[in-house]
PDB file of C-alpha atoms in Angstrom:
ATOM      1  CA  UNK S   1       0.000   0.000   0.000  1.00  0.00           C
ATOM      2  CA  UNK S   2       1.507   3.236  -0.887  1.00  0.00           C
ATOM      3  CA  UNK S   3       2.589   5.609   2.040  1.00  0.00           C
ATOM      4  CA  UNK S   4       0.301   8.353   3.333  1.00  0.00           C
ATOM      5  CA  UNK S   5       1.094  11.335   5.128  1.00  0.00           C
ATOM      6  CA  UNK S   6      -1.495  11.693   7.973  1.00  0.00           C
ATOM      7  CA  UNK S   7      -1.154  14.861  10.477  1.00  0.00           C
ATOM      8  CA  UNK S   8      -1.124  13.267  13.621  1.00  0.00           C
ATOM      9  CA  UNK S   9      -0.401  16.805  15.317  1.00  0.00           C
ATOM     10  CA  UNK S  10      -3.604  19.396  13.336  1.00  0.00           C
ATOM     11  CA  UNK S  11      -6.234  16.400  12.101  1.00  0.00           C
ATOM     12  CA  UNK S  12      -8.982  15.683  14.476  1.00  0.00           C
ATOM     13  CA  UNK S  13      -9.197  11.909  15.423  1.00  0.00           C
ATOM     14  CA  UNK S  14      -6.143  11.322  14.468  1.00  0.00           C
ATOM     15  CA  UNK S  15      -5.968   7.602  14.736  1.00  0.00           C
ATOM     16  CA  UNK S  16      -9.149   7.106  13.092  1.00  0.00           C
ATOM     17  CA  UNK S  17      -8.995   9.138  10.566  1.00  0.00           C
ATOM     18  CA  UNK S  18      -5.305   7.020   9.750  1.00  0.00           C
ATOM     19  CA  UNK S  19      -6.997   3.607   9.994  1.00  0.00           C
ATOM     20  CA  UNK S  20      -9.320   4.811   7.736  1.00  0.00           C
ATOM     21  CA  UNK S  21      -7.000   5.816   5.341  1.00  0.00           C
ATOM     22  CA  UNK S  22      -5.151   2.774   5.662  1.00  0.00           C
ATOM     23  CA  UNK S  23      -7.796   0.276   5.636  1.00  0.00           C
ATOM     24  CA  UNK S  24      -7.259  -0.697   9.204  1.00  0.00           C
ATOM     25  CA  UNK S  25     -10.960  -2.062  10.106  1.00  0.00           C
ATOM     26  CA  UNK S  26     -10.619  -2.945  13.309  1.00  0.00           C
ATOM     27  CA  UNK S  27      -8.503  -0.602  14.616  1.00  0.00           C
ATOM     28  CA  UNK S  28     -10.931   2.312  13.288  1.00  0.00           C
ATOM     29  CA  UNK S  29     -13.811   0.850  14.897  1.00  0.00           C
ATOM     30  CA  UNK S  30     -11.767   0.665  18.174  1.00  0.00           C
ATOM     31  CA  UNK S  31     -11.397   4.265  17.755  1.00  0.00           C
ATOM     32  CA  UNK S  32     -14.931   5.607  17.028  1.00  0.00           C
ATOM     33  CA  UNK S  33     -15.877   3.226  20.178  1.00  0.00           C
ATOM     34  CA  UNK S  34     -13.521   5.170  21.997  1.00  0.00           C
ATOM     35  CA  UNK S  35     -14.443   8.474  21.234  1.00  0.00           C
ATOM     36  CA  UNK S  36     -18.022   7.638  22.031  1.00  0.00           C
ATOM     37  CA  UNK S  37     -17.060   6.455  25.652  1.00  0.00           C
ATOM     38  CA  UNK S  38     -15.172   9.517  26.047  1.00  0.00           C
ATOM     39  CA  UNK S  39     -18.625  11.089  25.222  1.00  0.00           C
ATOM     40  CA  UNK S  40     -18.199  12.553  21.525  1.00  0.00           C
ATOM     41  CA  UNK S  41     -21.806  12.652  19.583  1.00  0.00           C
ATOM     42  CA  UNK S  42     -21.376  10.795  16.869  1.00  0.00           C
ATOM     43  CA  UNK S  43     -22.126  13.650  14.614  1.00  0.00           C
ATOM     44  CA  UNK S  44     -19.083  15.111  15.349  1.00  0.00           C
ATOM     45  CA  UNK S  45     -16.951  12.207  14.992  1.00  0.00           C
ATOM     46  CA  UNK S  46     -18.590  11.270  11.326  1.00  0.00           C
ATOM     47  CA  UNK S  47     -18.306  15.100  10.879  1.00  0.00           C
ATOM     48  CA  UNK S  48     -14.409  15.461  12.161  1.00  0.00           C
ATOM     49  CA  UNK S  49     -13.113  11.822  11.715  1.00  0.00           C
ATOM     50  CA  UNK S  50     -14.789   9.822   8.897  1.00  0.00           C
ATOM     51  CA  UNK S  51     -15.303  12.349   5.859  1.00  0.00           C
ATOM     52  CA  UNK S  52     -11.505  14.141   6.387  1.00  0.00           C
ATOM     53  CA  UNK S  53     -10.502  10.359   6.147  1.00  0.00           C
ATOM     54  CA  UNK S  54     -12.571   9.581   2.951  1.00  0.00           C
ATOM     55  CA  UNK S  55     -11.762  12.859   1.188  1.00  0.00           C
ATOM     56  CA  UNK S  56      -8.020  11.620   1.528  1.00  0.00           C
ATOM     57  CA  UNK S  57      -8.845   8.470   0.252  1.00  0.00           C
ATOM     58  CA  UNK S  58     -10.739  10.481  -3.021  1.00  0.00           C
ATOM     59  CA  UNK S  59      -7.776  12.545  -3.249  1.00  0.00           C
ATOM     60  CA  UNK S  60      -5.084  10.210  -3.200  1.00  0.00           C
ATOM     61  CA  UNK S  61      -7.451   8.006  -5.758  1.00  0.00           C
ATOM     62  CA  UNK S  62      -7.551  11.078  -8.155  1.00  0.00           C
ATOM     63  CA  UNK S  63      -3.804  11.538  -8.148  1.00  0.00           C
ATOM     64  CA  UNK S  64      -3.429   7.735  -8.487  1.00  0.00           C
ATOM     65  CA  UNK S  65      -1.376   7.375  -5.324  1.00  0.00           C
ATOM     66  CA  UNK S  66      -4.459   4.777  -4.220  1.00  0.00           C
ATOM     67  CA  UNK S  67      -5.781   2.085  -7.032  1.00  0.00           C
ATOM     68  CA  UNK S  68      -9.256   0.375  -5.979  1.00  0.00           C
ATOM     69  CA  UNK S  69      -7.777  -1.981  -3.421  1.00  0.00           C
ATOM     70  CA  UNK S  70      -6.778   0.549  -1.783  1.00  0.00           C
ATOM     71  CA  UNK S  71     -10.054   2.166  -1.824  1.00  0.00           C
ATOM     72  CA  UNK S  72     -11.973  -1.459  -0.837  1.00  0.00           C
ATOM     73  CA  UNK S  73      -9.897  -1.374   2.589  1.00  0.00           C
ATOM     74  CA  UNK S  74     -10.770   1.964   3.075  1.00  0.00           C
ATOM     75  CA  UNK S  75     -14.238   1.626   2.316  1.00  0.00           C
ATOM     76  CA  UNK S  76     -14.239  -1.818   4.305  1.00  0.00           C
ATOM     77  CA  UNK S  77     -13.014   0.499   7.536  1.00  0.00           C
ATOM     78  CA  UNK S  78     -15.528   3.389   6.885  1.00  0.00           C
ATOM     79  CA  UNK S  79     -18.790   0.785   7.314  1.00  0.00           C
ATOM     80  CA  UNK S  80     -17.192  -0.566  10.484  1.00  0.00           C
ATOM     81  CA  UNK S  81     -17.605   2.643  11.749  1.00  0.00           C
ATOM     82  CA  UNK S  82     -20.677   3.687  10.286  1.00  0.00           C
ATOM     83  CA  UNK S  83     -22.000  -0.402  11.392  1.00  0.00           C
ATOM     84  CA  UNK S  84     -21.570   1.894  14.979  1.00  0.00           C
ATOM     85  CA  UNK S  85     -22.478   5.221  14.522  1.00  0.00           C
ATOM     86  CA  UNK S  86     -25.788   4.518  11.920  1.00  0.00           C
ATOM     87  CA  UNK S  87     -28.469   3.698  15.165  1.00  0.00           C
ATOM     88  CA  UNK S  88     -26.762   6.702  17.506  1.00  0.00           C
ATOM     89  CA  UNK S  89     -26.748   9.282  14.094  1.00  0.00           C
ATOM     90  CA  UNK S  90     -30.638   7.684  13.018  1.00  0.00           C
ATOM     91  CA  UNK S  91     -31.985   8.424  16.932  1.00  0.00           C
ATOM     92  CA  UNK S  92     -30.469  11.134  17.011  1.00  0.00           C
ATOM     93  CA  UNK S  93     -32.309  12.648  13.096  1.00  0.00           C
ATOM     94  CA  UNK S  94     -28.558  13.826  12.446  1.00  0.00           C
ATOM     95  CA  UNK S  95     -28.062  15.909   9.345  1.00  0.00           C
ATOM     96  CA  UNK S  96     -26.898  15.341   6.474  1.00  0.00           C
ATOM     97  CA  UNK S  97     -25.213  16.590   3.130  1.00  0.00           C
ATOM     98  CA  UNK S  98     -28.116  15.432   1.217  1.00  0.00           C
ATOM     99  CA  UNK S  99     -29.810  12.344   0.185  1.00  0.00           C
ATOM    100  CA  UNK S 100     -28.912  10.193  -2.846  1.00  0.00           C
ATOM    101  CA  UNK S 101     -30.691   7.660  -4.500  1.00  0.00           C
ATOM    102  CA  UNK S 102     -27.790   5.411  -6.712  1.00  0.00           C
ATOM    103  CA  UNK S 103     -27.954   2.197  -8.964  1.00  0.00           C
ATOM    104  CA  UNK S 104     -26.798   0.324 -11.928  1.00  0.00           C
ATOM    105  CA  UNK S 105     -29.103   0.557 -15.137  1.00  0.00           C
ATOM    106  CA  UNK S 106     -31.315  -1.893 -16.561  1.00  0.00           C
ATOM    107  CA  UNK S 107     -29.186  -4.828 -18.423  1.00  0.00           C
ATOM    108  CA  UNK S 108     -25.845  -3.944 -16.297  1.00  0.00           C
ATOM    109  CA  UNK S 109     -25.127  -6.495 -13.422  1.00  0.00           C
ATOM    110  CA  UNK S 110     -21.775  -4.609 -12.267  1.00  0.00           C
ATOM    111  CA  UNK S 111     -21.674  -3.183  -9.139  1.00  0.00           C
ATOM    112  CA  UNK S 112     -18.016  -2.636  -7.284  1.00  0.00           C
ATOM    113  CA  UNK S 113     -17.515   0.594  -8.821  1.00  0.00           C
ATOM    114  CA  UNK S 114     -21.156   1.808  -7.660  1.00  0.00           C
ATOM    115  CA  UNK S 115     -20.347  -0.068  -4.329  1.00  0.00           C
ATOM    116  CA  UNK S 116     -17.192   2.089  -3.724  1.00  0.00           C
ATOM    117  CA  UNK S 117     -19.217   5.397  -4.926  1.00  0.00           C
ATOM    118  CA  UNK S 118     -21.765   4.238  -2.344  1.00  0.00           C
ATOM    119  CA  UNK S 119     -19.545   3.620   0.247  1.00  0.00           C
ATOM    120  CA  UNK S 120     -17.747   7.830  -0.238  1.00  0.00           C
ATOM    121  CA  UNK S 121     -20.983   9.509  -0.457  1.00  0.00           C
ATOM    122  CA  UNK S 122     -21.928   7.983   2.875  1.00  0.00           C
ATOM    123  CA  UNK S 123     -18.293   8.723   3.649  1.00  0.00           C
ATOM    124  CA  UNK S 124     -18.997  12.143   2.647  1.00  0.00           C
ATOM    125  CA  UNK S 125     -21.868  12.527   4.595  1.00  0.00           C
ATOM    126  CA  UNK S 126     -24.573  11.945   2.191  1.00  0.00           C
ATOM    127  CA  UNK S 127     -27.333   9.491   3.167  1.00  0.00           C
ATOM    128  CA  UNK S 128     -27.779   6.575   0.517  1.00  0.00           C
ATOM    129  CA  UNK S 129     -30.375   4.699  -0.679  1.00  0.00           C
ATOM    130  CA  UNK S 130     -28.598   1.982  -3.435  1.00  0.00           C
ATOM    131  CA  UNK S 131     -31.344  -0.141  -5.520  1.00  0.00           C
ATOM    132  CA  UNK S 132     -28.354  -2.195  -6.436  1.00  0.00           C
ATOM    133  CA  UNK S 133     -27.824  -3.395  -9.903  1.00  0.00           C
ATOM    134  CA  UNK S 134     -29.980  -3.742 -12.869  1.00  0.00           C
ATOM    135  CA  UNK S 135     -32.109  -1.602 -11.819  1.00  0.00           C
ATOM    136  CA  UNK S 136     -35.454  -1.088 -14.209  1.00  0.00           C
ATOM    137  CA  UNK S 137     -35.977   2.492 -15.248  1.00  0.00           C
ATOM    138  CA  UNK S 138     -39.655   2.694 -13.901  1.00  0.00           C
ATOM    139  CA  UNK S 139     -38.050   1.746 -10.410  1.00  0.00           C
ATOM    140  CA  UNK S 140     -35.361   4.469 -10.425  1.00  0.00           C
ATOM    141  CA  UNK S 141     -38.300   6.760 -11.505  1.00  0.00           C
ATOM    142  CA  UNK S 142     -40.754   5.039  -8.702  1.00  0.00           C
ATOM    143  CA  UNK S 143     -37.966   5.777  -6.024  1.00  0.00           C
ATOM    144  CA  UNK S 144     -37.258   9.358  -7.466  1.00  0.00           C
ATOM    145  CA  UNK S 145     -41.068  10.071  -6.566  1.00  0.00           C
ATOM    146  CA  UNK S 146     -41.606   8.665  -3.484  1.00  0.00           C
ATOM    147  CA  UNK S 147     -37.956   9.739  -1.532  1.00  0.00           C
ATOM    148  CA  UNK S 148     -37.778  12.647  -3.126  1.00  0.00           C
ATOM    149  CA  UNK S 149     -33.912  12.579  -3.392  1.00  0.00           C
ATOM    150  CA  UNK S 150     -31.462  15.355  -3.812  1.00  0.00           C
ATOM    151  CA  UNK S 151     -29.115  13.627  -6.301  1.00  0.00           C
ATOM    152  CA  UNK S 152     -29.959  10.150  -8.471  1.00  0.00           C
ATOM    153  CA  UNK S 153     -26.857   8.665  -9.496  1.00  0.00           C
ATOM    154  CA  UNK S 154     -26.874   6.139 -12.281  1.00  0.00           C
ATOM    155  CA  UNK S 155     -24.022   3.604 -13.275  1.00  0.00           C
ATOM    156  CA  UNK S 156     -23.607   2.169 -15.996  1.00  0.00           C
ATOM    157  CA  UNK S 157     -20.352  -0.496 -17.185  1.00  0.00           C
ATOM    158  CA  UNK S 158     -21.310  -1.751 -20.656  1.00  0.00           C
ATOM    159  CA  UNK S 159     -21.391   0.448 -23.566  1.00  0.00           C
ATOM    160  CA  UNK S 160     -24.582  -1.326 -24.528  1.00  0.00           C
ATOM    161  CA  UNK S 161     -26.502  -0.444 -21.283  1.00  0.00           C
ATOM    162  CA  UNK S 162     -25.272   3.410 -21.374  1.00  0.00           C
ATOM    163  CA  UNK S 163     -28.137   4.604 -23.584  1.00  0.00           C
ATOM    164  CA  UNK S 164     -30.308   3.294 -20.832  1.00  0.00           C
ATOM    165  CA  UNK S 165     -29.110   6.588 -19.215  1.00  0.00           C
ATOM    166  CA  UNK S 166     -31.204   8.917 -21.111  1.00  0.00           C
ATOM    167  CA  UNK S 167     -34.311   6.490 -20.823  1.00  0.00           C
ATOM    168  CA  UNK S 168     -34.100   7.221 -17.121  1.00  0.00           C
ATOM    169  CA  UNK S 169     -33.577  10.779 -17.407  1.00  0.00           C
ATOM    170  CA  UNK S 170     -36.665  11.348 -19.923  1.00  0.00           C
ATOM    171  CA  UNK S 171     -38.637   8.956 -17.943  1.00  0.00           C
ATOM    172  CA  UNK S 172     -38.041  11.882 -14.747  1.00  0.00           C
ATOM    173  CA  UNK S 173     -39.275  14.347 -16.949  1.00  0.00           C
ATOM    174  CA  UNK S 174     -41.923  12.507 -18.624  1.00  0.00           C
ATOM    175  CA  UNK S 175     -42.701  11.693 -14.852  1.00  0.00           C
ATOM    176  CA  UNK S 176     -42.355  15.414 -14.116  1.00  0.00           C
ATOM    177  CA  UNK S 177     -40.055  14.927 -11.329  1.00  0.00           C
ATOM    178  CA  UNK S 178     -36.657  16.179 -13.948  1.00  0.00           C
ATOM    179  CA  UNK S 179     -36.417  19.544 -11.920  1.00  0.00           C
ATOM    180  CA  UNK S 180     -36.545  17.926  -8.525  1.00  0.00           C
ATOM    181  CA  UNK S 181     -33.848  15.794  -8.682  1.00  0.00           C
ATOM    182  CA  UNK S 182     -30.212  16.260  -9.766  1.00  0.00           C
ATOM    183  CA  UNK S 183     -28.638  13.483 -11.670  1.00  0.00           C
ATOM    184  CA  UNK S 184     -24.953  12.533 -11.964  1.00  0.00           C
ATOM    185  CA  UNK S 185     -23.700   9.599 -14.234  1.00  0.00           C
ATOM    186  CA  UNK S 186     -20.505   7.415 -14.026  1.00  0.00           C
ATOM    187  CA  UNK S 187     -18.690   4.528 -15.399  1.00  0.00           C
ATOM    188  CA  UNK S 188     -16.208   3.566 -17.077  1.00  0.00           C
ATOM    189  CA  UNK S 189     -17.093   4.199 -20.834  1.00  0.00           C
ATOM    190  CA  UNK S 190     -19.035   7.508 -20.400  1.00  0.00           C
ATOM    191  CA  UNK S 191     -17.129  10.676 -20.756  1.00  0.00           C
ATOM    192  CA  UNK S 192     -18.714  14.149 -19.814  1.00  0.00           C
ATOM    193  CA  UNK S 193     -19.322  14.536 -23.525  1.00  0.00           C
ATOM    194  CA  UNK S 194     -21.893  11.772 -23.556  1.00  0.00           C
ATOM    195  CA  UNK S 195     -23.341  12.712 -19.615  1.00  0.00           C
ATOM    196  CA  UNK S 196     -24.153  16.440 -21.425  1.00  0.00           C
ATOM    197  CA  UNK S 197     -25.758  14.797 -24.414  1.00  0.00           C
ATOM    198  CA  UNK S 198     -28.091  12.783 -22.090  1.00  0.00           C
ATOM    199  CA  UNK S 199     -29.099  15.550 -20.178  1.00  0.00           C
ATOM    200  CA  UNK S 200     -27.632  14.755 -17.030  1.00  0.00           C
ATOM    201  CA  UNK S 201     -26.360  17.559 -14.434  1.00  0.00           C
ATOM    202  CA  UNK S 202     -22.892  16.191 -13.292  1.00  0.00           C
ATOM    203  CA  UNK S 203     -20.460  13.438 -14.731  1.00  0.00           C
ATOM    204  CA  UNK S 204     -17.921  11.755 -12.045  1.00  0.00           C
ATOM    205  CA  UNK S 205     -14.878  10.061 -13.727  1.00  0.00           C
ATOM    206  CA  UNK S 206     -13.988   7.839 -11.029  1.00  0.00           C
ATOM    207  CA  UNK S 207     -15.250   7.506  -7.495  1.00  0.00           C
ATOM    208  CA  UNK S 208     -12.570   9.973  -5.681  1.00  0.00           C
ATOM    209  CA  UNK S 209     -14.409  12.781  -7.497  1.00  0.00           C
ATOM    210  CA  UNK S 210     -18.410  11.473  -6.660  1.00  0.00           C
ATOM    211  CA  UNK S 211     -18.841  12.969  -3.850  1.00  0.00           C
ATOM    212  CA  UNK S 212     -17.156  16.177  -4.571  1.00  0.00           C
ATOM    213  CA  UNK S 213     -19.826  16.200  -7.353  1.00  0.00           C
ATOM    214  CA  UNK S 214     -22.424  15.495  -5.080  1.00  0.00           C
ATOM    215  CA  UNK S 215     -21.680  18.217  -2.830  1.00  0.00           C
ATOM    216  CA  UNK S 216     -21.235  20.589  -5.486  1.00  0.00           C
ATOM    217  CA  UNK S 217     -24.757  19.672  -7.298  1.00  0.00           C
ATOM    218  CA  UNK S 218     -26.354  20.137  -3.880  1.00  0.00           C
ATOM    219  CA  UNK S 219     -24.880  23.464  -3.198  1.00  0.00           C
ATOM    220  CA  UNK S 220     -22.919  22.027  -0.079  1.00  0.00           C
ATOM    221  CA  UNK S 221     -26.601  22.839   2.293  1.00  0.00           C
ATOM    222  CA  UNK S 222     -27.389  19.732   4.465  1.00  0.00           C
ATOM    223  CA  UNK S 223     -30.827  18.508   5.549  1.00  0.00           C
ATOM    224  CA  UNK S 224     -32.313  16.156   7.957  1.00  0.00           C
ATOM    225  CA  UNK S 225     -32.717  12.966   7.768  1.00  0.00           C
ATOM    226  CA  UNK S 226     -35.729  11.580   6.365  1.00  0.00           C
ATOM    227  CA  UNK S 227     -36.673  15.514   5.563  1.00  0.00           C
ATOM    228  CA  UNK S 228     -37.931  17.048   2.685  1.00  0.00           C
ATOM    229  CA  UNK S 229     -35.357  19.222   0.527  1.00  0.00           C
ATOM    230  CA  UNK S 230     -34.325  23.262   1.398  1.00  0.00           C
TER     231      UNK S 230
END
């Protein structure tokens, strides 16, 4: 695993926010157990600990210092500590960068890249409801209506599914739910080209860049959880 430079000295949660980035499960858990006996809300620690830890991970993805098993271990740490946080943050109605509805396209079975997208929005902050894989366009647009997302993401692999993109997106509007919802596209063969031909608001190259996307499409303003938008 290449070598990351963590500031033990500035960074908040310093040891978790280190396992993290190194894919150090258990050890990160330890940590946000830790901070929660020494009576931290876990809003702060998600806040202060996880998302500095996953934006590192992004960054060092987008400057290919990290490859994707680097990411996996990361991502493999960050639900170990979400696995203890999630029932404290849901009691709690903690807030959240936004809500995000994400799947793969009708006729595309592949899912690691959408997992590890999945796995930084939370990361991030974002709350995330993934349908999974392929996913039928009247579901995405059955979904879209009834959580009223911020952001649907769509994922697409094959070259063959990617036109399913656009279904989707005139489905929304046909649906008239297009100017509620923002939608970003990824995968491997798009290019932003192709995501502005198909109408859709935001294009992510590779998953160290989703969920500075995400925050960007929804102006950086968080919301409760299980709230409406604004």
């Amino acid at each position: 695993m290449p070598v990351v430079e963590v500031d033990e000295k500035a960074a908040s949660y310093p040891g978790l926010r280190a396992s993290i980035v190194f894919g150090r499960a258990s050890e990160a858990e330890a940590e946000v157990r830790a901070a929660l006996e020494a009576g931290d809300v876990p809003v702060q620690i998600v806040q202060d600990g996880l998302i500095p830890a996953m934006d590192v991970v992004g960054e060092k993805y987008s400057t290919g210092e990290f490859f994707v098993p680097e990411m996996l271990t990361a991502a493999r740490a960050m639900k170990h500590c979400m696995a203890v946080l999630e029932p404290l943050l849901a009691a709690g109605g903690r807030s959240t960068a936004g809500r995000i509805v994400l799947g793969t396209v009708k006729g595309d079975i592949h899912d690691i890249g959408k997992n590890i997208v999945s796995t930084m929005l939370q990361g991030g902050g974002f709350e995330v409801h993934d349908l999974g894989v392929d996913v039928p366009t009247e579901r995405f647009v059955e979904v879209v209506g009834e959580e009223r997302p911020d952001i649907l993401g769509l994922s697409a692999l094959l070259t063959t599914t990617m036109p399913v993109m656009k279904k989707v997106i005139a489905a929304l509007e046909q649906a008239g739910l297009r100017d509620g919802v923002k939608v970003m596209v990824g995968g491997a063969p798009l290019t932003s080209g192709y995501a502005e031909a198909i109408g859709a608001d935001a294009y992510a190259a590779h998953a160290g860049l989703a969920t500075a996307q995400a925050k960007e499409l929804v102006g950086h303003a968080g919301r409760r959880a299980g709230g409406s938008a604004g």
